[in-house]
Short mmCIF file of C-alpha atoms in Angstrom, two decimals:
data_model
loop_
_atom_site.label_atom_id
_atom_site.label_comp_id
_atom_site.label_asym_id
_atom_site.label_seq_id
_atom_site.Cartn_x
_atom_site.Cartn_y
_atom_site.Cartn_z
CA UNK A 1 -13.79 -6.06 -21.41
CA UNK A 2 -16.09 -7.87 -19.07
CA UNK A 3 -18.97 -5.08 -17.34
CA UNK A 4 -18.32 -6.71 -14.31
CA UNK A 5 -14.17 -6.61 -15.05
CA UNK A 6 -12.90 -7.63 -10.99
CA UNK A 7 -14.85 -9.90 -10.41
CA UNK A 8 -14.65 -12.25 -13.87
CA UNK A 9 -11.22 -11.98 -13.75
CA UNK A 10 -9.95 -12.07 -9.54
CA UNK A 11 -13.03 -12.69 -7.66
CA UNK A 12 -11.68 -12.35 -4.34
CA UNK A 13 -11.56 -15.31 -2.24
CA UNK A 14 -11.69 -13.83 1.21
CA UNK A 15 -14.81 -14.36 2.44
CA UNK A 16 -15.93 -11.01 3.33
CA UNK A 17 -15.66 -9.40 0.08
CA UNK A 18 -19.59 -8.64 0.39
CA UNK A 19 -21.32 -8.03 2.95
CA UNK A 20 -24.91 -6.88 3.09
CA UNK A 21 -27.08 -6.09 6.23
CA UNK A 22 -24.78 -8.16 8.66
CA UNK A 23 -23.78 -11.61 6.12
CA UNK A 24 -21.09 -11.78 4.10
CA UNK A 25 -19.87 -14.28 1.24
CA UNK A 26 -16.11 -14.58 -1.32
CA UNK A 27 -16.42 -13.32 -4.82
CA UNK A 28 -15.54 -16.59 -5.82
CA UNK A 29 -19.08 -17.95 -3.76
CA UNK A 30 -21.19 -14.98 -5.19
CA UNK A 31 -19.83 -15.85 -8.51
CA UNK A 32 -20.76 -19.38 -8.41
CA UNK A 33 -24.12 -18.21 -6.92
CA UNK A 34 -24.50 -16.09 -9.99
CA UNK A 35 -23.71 -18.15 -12.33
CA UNK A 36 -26.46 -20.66 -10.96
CA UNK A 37 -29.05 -17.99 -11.68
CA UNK A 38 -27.81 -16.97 -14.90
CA UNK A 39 -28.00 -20.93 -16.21
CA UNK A 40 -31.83 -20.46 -15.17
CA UNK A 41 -32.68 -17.37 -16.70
CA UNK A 42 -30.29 -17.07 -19.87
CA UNK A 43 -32.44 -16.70 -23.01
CA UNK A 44 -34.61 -14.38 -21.17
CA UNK A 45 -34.84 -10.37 -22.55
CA UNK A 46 -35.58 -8.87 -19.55
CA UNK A 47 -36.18 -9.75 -15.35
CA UNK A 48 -37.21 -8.09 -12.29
CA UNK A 49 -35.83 -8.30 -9.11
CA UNK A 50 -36.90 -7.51 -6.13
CA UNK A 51 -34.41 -5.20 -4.34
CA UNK A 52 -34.48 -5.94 -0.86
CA UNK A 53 -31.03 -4.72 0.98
CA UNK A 54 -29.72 -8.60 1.02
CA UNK A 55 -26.90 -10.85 -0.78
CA UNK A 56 -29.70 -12.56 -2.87
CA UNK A 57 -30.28 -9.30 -4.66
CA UNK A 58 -26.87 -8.62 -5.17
CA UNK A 59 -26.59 -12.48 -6.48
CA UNK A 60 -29.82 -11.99 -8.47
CA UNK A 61 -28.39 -8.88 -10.37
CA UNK A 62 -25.35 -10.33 -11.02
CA UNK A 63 -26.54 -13.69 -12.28
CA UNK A 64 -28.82 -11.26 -14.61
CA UNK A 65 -25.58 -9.63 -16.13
CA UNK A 66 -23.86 -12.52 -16.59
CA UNK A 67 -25.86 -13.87 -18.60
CA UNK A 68 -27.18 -10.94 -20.57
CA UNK A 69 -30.17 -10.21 -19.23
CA UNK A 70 -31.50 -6.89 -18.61
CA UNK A 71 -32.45 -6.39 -14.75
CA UNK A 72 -35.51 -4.16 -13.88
CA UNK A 73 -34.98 -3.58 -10.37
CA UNK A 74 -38.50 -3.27 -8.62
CA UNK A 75 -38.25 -1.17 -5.31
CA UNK A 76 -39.16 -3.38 -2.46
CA UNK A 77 -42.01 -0.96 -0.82
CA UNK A 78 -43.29 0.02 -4.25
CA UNK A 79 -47.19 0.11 -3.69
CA UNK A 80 -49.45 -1.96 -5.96
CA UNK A 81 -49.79 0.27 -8.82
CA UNK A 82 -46.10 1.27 -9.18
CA UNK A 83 -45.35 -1.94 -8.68
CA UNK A 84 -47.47 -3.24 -11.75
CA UNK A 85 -46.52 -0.23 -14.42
CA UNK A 86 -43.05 -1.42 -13.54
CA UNK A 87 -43.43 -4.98 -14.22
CA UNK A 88 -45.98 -4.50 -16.99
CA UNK A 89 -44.40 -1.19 -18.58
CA UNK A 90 -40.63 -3.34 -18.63
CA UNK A 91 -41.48 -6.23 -20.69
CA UNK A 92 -40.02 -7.99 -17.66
CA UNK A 93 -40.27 -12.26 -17.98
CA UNK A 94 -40.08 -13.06 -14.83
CA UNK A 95 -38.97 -12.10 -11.71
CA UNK A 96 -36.06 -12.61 -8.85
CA UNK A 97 -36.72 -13.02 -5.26
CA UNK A 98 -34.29 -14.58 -2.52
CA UNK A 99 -35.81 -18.12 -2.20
CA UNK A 100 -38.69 -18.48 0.74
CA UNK A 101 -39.73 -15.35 0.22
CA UNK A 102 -43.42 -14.22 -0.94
CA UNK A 103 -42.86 -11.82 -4.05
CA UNK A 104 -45.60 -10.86 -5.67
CA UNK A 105 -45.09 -10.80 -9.47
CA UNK A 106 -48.33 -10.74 -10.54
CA UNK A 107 -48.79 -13.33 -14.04
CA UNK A 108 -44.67 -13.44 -13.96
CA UNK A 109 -43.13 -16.61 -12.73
CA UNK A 110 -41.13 -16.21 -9.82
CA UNK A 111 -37.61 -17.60 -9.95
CA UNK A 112 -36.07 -18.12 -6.38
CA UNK A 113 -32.21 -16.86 -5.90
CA UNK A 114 -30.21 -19.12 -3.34
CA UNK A 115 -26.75 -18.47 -1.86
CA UNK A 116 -26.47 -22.41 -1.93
CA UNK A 117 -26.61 -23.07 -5.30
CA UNK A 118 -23.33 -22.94 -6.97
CA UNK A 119 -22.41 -23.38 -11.02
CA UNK A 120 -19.29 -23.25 -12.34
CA UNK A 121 -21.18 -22.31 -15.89
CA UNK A 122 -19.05 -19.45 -18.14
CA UNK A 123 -21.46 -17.55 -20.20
CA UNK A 124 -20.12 -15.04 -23.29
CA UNK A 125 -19.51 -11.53 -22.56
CA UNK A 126 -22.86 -9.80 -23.51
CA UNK A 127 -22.39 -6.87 -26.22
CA UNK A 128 -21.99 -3.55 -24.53
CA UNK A 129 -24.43 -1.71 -26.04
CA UNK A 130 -26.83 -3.96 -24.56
CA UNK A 131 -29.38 -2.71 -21.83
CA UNK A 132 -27.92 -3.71 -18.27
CA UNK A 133 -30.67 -1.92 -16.25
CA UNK A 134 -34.07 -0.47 -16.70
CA UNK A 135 -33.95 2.42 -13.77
CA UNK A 136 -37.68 3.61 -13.31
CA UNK A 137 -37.43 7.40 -12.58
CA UNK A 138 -39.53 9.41 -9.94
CA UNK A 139 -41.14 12.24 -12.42
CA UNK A 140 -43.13 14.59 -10.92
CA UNK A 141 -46.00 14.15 -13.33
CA UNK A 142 -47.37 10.69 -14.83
CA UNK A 143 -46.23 7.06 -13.80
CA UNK A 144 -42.38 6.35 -13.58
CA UNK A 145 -40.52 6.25 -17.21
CA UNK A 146 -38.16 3.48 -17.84
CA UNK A 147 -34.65 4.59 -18.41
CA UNK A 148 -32.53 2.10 -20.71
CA UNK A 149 -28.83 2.12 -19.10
CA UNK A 150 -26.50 0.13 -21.61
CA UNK A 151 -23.61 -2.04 -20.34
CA UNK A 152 -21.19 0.50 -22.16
CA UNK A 153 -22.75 3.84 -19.88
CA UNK A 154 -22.26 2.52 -16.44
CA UNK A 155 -18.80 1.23 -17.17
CA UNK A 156 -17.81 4.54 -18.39
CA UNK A 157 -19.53 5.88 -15.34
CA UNK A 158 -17.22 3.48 -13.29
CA UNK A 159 -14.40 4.09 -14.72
CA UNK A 160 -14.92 8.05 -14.35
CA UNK A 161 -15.40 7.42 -10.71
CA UNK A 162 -12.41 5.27 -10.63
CA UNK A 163 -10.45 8.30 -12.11
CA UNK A 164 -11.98 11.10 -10.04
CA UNK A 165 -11.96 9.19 -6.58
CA UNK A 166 -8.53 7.41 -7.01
CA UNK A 167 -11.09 4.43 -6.76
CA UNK A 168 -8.66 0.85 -6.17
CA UNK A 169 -9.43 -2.73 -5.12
CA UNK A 170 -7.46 -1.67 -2.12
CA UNK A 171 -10.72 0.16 -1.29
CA UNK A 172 -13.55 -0.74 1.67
CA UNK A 173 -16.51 0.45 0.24
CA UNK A 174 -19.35 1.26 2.91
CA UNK A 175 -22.75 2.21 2.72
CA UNK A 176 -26.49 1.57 3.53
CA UNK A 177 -28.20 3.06 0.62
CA UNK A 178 -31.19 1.22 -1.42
CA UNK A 179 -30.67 -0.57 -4.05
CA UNK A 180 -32.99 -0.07 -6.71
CA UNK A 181 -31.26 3.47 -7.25
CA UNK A 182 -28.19 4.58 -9.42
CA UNK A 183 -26.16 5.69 -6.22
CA UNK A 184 -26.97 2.30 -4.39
CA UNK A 185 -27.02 -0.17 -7.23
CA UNK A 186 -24.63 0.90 -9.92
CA UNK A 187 -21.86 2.50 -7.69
CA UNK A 188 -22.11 0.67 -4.28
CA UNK A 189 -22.50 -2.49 -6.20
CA UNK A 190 -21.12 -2.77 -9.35
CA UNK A 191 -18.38 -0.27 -8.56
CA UNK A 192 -16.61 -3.02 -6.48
CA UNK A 193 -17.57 -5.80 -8.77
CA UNK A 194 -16.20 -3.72 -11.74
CA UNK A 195 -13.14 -2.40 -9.89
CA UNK A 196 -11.96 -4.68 -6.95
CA UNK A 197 -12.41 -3.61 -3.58
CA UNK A 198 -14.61 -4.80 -0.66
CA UNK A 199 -18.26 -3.76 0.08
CA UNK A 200 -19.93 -3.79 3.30
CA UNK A 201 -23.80 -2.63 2.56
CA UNK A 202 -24.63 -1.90 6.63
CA UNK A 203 -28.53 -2.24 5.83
CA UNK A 204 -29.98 0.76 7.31
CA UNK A 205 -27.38 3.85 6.73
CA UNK A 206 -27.38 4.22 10.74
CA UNK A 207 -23.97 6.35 11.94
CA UNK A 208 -23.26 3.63 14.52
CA UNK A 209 -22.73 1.07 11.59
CA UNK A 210 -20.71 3.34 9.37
CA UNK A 211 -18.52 3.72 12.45
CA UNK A 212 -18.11 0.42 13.33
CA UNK A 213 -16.96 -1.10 9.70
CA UNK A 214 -13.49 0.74 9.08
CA UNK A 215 -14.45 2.03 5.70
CA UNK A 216 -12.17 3.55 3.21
CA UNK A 217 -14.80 4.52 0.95
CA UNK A 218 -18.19 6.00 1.96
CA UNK A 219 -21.09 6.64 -0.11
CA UNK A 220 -24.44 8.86 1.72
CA UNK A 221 -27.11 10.94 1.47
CA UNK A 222 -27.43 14.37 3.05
CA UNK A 223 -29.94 13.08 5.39
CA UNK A 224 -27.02 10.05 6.15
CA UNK A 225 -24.55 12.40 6.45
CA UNK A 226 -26.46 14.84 8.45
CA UNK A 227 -27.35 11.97 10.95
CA UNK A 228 -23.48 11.31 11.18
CA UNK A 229 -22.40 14.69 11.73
CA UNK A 230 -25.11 14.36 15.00
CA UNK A 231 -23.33 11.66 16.48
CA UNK A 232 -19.67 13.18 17.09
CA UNK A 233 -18.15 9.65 19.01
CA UNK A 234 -19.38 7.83 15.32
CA UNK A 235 -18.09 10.69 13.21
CA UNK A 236 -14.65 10.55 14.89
CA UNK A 237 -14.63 7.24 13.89
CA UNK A 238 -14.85 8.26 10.43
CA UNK A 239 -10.90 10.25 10.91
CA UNK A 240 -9.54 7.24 9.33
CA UNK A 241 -11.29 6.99 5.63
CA UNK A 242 -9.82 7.77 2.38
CA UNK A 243 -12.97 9.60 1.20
CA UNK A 244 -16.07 10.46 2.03
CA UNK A 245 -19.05 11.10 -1.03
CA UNK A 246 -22.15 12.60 -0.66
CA UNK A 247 -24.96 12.50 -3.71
CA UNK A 248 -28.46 12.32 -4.57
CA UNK A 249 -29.43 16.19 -3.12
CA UNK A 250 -27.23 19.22 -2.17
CA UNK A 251 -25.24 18.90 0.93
CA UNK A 252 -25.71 21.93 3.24
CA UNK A 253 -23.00 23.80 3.53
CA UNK A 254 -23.56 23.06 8.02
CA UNK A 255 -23.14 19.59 7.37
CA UNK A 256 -19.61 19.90 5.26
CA UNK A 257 -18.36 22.21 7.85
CA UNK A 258 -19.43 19.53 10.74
CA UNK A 259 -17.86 16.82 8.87
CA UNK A 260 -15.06 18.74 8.39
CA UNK A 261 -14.49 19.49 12.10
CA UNK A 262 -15.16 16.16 13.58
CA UNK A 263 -13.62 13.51 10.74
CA UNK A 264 -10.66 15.96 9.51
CA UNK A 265 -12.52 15.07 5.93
CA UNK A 266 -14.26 17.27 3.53
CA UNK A 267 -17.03 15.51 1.74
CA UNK A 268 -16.91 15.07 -1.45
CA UNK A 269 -20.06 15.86 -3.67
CA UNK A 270 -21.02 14.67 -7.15
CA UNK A 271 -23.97 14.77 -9.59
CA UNK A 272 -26.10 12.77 -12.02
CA UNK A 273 -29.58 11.60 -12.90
CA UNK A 274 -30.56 8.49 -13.52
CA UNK A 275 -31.05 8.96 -17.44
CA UNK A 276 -27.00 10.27 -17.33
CA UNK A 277 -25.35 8.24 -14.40
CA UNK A 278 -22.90 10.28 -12.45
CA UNK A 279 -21.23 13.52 -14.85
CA UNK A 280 -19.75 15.63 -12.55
CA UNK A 281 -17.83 15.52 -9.54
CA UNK A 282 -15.33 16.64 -6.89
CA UNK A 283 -12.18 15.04 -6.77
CA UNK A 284 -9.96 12.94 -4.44
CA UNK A 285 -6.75 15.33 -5.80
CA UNK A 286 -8.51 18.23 -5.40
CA UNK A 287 -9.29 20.01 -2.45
CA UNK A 288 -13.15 20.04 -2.68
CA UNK A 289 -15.35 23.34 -1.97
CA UNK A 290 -18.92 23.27 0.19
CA UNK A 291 -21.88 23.47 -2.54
CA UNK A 292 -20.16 22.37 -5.40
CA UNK A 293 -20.41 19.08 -7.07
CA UNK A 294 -16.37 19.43 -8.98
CA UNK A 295 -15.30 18.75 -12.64
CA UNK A 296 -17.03 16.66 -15.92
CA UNK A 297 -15.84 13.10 -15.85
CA UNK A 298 -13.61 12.03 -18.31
CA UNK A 299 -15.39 11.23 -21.67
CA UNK A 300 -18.51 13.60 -20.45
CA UNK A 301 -19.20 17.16 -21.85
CA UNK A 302 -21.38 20.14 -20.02
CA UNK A 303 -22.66 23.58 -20.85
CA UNK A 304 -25.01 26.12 -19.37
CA UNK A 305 -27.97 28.27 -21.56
CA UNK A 306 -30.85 30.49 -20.48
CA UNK A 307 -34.17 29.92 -21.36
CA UNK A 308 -34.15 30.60 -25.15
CA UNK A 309 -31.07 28.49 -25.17
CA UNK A 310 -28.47 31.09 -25.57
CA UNK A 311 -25.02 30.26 -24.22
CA UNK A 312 -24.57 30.94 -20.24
CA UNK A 313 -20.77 31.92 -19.70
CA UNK A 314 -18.92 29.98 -17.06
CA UNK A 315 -18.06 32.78 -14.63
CA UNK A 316 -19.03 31.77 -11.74
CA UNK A 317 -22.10 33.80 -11.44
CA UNK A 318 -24.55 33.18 -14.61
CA UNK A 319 -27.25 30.69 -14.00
CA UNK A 320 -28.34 28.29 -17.02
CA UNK A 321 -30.09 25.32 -17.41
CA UNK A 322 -26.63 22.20 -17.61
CA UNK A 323 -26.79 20.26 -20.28
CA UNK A 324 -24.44 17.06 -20.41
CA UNK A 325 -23.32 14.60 -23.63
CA UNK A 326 -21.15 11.79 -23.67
CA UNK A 327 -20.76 8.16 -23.16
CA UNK A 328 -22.61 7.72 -19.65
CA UNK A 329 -25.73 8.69 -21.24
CA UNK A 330 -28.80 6.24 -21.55
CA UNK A 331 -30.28 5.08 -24.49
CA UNK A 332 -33.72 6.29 -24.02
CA UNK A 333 -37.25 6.25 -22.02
CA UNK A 334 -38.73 2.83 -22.43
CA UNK A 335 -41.79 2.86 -24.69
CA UNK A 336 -41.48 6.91 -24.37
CA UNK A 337 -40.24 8.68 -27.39
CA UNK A 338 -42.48 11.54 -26.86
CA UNK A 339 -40.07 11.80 -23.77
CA UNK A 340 -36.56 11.35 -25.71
CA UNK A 341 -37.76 14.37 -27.33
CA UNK A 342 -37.83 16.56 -24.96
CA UNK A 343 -35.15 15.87 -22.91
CA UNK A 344 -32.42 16.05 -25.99
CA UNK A 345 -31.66 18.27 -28.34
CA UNK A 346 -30.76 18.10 -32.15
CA UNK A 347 -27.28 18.62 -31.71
CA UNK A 348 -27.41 16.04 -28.97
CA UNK A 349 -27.05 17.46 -25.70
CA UNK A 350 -29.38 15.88 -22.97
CA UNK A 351 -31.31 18.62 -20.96
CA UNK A 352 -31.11 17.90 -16.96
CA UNK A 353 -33.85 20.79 -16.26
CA UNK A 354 -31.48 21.38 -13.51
CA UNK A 355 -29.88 25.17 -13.04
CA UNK A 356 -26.87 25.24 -12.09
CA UNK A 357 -23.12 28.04 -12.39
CA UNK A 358 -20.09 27.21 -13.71
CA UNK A 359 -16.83 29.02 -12.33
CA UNK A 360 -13.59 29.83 -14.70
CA UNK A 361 -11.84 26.93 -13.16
CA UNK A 362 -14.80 24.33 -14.17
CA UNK A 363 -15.86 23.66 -10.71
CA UNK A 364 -19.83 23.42 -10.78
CA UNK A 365 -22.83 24.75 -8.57
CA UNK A 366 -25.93 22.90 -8.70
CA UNK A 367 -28.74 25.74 -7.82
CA UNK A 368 -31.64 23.74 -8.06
CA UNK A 369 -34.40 22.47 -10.63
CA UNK A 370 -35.10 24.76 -13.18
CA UNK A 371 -38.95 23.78 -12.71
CA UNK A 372 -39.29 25.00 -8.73
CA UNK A 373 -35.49 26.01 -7.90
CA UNK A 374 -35.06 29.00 -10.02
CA UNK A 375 -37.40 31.66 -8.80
CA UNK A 376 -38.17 35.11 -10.79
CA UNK A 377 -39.52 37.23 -8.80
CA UNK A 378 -39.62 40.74 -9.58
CA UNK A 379 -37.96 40.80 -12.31
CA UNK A 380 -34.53 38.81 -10.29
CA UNK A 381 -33.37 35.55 -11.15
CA UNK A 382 -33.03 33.99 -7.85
CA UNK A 383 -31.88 29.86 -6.50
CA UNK A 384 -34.07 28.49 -4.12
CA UNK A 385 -30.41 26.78 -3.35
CA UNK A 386 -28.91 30.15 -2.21
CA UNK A 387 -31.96 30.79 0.15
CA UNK A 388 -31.87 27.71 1.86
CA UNK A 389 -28.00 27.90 2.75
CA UNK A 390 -29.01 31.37 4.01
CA UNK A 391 -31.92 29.61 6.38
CA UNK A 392 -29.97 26.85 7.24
CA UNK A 393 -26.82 29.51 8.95
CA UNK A 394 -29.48 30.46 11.03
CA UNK A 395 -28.50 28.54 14.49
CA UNK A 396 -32.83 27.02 15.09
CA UNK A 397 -33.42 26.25 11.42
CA UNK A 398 -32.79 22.26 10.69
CA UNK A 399 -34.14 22.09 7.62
CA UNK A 400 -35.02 24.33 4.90
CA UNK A 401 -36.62 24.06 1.40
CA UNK A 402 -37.71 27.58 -0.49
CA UNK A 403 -39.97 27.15 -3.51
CA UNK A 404 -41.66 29.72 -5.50
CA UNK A 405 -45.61 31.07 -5.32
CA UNK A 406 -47.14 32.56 -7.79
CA UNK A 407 -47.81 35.84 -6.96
CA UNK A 408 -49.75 38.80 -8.95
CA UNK A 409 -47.25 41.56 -8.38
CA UNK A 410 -44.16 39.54 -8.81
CA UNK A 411 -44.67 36.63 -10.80
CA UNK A 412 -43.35 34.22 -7.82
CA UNK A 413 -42.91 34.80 -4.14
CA UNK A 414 -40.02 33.63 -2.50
CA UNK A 415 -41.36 31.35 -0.11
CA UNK A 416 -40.03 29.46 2.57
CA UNK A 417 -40.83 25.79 4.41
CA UNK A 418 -38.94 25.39 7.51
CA UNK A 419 -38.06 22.63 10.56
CA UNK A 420 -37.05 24.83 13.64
CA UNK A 421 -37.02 25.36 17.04
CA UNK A 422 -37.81 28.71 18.57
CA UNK A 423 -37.45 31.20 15.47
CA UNK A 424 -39.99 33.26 14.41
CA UNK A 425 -40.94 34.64 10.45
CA UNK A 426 -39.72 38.12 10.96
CA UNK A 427 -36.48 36.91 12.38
CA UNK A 428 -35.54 34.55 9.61
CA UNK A 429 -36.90 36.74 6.81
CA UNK A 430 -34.80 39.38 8.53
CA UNK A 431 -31.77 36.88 8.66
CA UNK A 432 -31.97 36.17 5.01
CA UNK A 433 -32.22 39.95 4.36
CA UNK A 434 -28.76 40.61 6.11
CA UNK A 435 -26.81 38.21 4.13
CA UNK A 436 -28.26 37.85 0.77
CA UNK A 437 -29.11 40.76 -1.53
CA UNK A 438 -32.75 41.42 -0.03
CA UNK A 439 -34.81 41.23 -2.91
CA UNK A 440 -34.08 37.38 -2.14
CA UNK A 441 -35.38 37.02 1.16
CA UNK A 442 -38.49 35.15 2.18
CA UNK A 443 -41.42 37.04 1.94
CA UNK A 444 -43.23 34.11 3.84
CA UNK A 445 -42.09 31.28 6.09
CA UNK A 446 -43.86 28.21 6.84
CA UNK A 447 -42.98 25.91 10.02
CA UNK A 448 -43.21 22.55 9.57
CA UNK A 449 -42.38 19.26 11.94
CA UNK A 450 -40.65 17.56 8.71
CA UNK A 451 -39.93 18.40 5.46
CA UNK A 452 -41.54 15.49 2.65
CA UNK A 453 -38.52 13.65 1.22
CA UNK A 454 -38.37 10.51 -0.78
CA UNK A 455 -35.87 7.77 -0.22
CA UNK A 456 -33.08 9.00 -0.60
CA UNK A 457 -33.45 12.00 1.24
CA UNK A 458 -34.69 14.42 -1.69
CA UNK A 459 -36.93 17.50 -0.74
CA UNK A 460 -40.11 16.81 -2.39
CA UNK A 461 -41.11 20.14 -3.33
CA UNK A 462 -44.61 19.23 -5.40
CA UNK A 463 -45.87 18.38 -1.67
CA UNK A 464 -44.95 21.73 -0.46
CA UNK A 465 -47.60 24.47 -0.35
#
């Protein structure tokens, strides 16, 4: 079956099937437009595009599958030296950029994309265990890895989605998120391209525009969604969606509640990394529950151990690092086995480093990262995510992050970074005391005017401190 299965087979004809930042073309013209790339490039191993929010990237990616060519999407404000690992580190040939526009590829040929250039050019069905995308990852140490993402992954991925969201070409698909990410790239564009729908990519993710473009499908970000929920007349305007999804960081527990009250619709959350696409999530049939992140998608396996990798049971209330198998998985780090090593164990199970609790029923927590979201501290076993839902019920905190500090006596402090308005550190530690057990409370909060988050809308925690 063909990656890209609705639009091979029905491209649609009306001609607002995509629309990104404000123009709009038929599947049948983005197909043609496709196609016309893919007769330049095919024979090539590998390409980067530059992935500005605009229908030549969305034309440039697609021409790339079509004709078998992996696509190393290069983030559009990358600075000079991610910019070159990327294109170096990928083995990339050349590189996409919407005609009339400067890219700098370095040495690498730049081949222009144009929405007027049309082929009506079939080219085989790649093999699906060939590499669609080469996702650089964000590691907190060392220059980006390249994560190999086979054909075969993110259709499972798709069709999971498709299962767990009731996902149908009847679907308007809206969002403004980038697209050089899983969450941007894989589901809010080759979800629709795979199975049917409409997409309207707004540009920037700003409430008014989700408002205005009758969605029935809605992909953000907490920060998104957080904007949203601030802007009741655009939120209203939300009452009439199928679903609303949330991914990419935890969504306070505030924001779900504000949703809640102003759309009559409670968000959906779901989970993945870029080396596993999405595993888990809530479900359209299933009435979904603030801080989780729902069930395995079909085909995909979890389980939760401690440190010395001992089984965690799924109770509800024993923390473990999550492991996840099965077919969404990538192939591998780029050039990195060292890395492959460590992230996988012999029996197969890929190691998130995230911590996270698994109740009777299934349903998933996310706590945090097991590197700077699970804190022990005297001797507890505490989630920085637990904390931060505590600070965040507090009516002048806005934002919240709680890391670790080392700390003689205890091992780690629990430590908090704050954006508030007329709190002070006693009262919040006190807060946190009242409502969590109190050997989790603060010891020390920080103020801050912003907390550092990356694009899309994670806490960077390594800046903290």
């Amino acid at each position: 079956m063909a990656l890209l299965t609705a639009l091979s087979q029905t491209p649609d004809e009306r001609p607002d099937a995509i629309r990104v930042a404000g123009r709009s073309i038929s599947g049948v013209h983005l197909w043609e437009s496709a196609s016309a790339v893919a007769d330049r490039i095919r024979g090539m191993d590998r390409i980067a595009v530059v992935a500005t929010a605009t229908l030549e990237t969305v034309v440039g990616v697609v021409g790339a599958l079509l004709a078998g060519v992996t696509v190393v999407p290069v983030p559009p404000d990358a600075g000079p030296m991610e910019r070159d690992h990327i294109l170096r580190d990928s083995g990339a040939e050349a590189v996409l950029a919407p005609v009339g526009v400067a890219a700098d590829g370095g040495d690498l040929p730049v081949v222009p994309v144009s929405l007027r250039a049309r082929s009506a050019s079939r080219h085989p069905e790649p093999a699906d265990d060939r590499p669609a995308l080469i996702l650089y990852t964000s590691g907190t140490t060392g220059l980006p890895k390249g994560a190999l993402l086979s054909r075969r992954a993110i259709a499972a991925c798709l069709d999971g989605l498709a299962d767990a969201w009731c996902w149908t070409p009847d679907d308007l698909l809206v969002h403004g998120l980038p697209l050089f990410h899983v969450h941007g790239l894989v589901l809010g564009v080759l979800g629709p391209l795979r199975l049917g729908g409409r997409l309207d990519h707004v540009g920037r993710p700003r409430p008014e525009r989700y408002a205005a473009a009758g969605g029935t499908l809605l992909f953000g970000v907490p920060t998104v969604w957080s904007r949203v929920c601030a802007d009741p007349s655009a939120a209203r305007a939300l009452r009439s969606a199928r679903l609303l999804v949330s991914g990419s960081a935890a969504l306070p527990v505030a924001v779900f509640d504000g949703l809640r009250a102003l759309t009559g619709q409670r968000v959906r959350e779901r989970y993945g990394m870029t080396e596993t696409l999405i595993t888990v999530s809530a479900r359209a049939d299933r009435a979904p529950v603030a801080g989780t992140v729902g069930w395995p998608l079909p085909e995909v396996e979890t389980r939760l151990v401690d440190e010395h990798g001992v089984p965690v049971p799924a109770d509800g209330n024993g923390m473990g690092e999550l492991l996840v198998r099965g077919s969404t998985l990538f192939d591998g780090y780029l050039n990195r086995p060292d890395a492959d090593t460590a992230v996988r164990t012999d029996d197969g199970w890929f190691r998130t480093g995230d911590i996270a609790t698994v109740a009777a029923d299934g349903r998933h927590r996310i706590v945090g990262r097991a590197s700077v979201d699970l804190i022990k501290s005297g001797g507890y076993r505490i989630g920085a995510g637990e904390v931060e839902e505590a600070l965040l019920a507090h009516p002048a905190v806005r934002e919240a992050a709680v890391v670790g500090v080392p700390d003689r006596m205890l091992g780690q402090q629990v430590t908090a970074y704050v954006v508030a308005d007329g709190a002070s550190e006693p009262e919040l530690i006190d807060f946190v005391a009242r409502q969590l057990a109190v050997h989790k409370r603060p010891r020390r909060v920080h103020f801050l005017d912003a907390l550092p988050r990356n694009a899309l809308g994670k806490v960077q925690k390594s800046r903290l401190g």
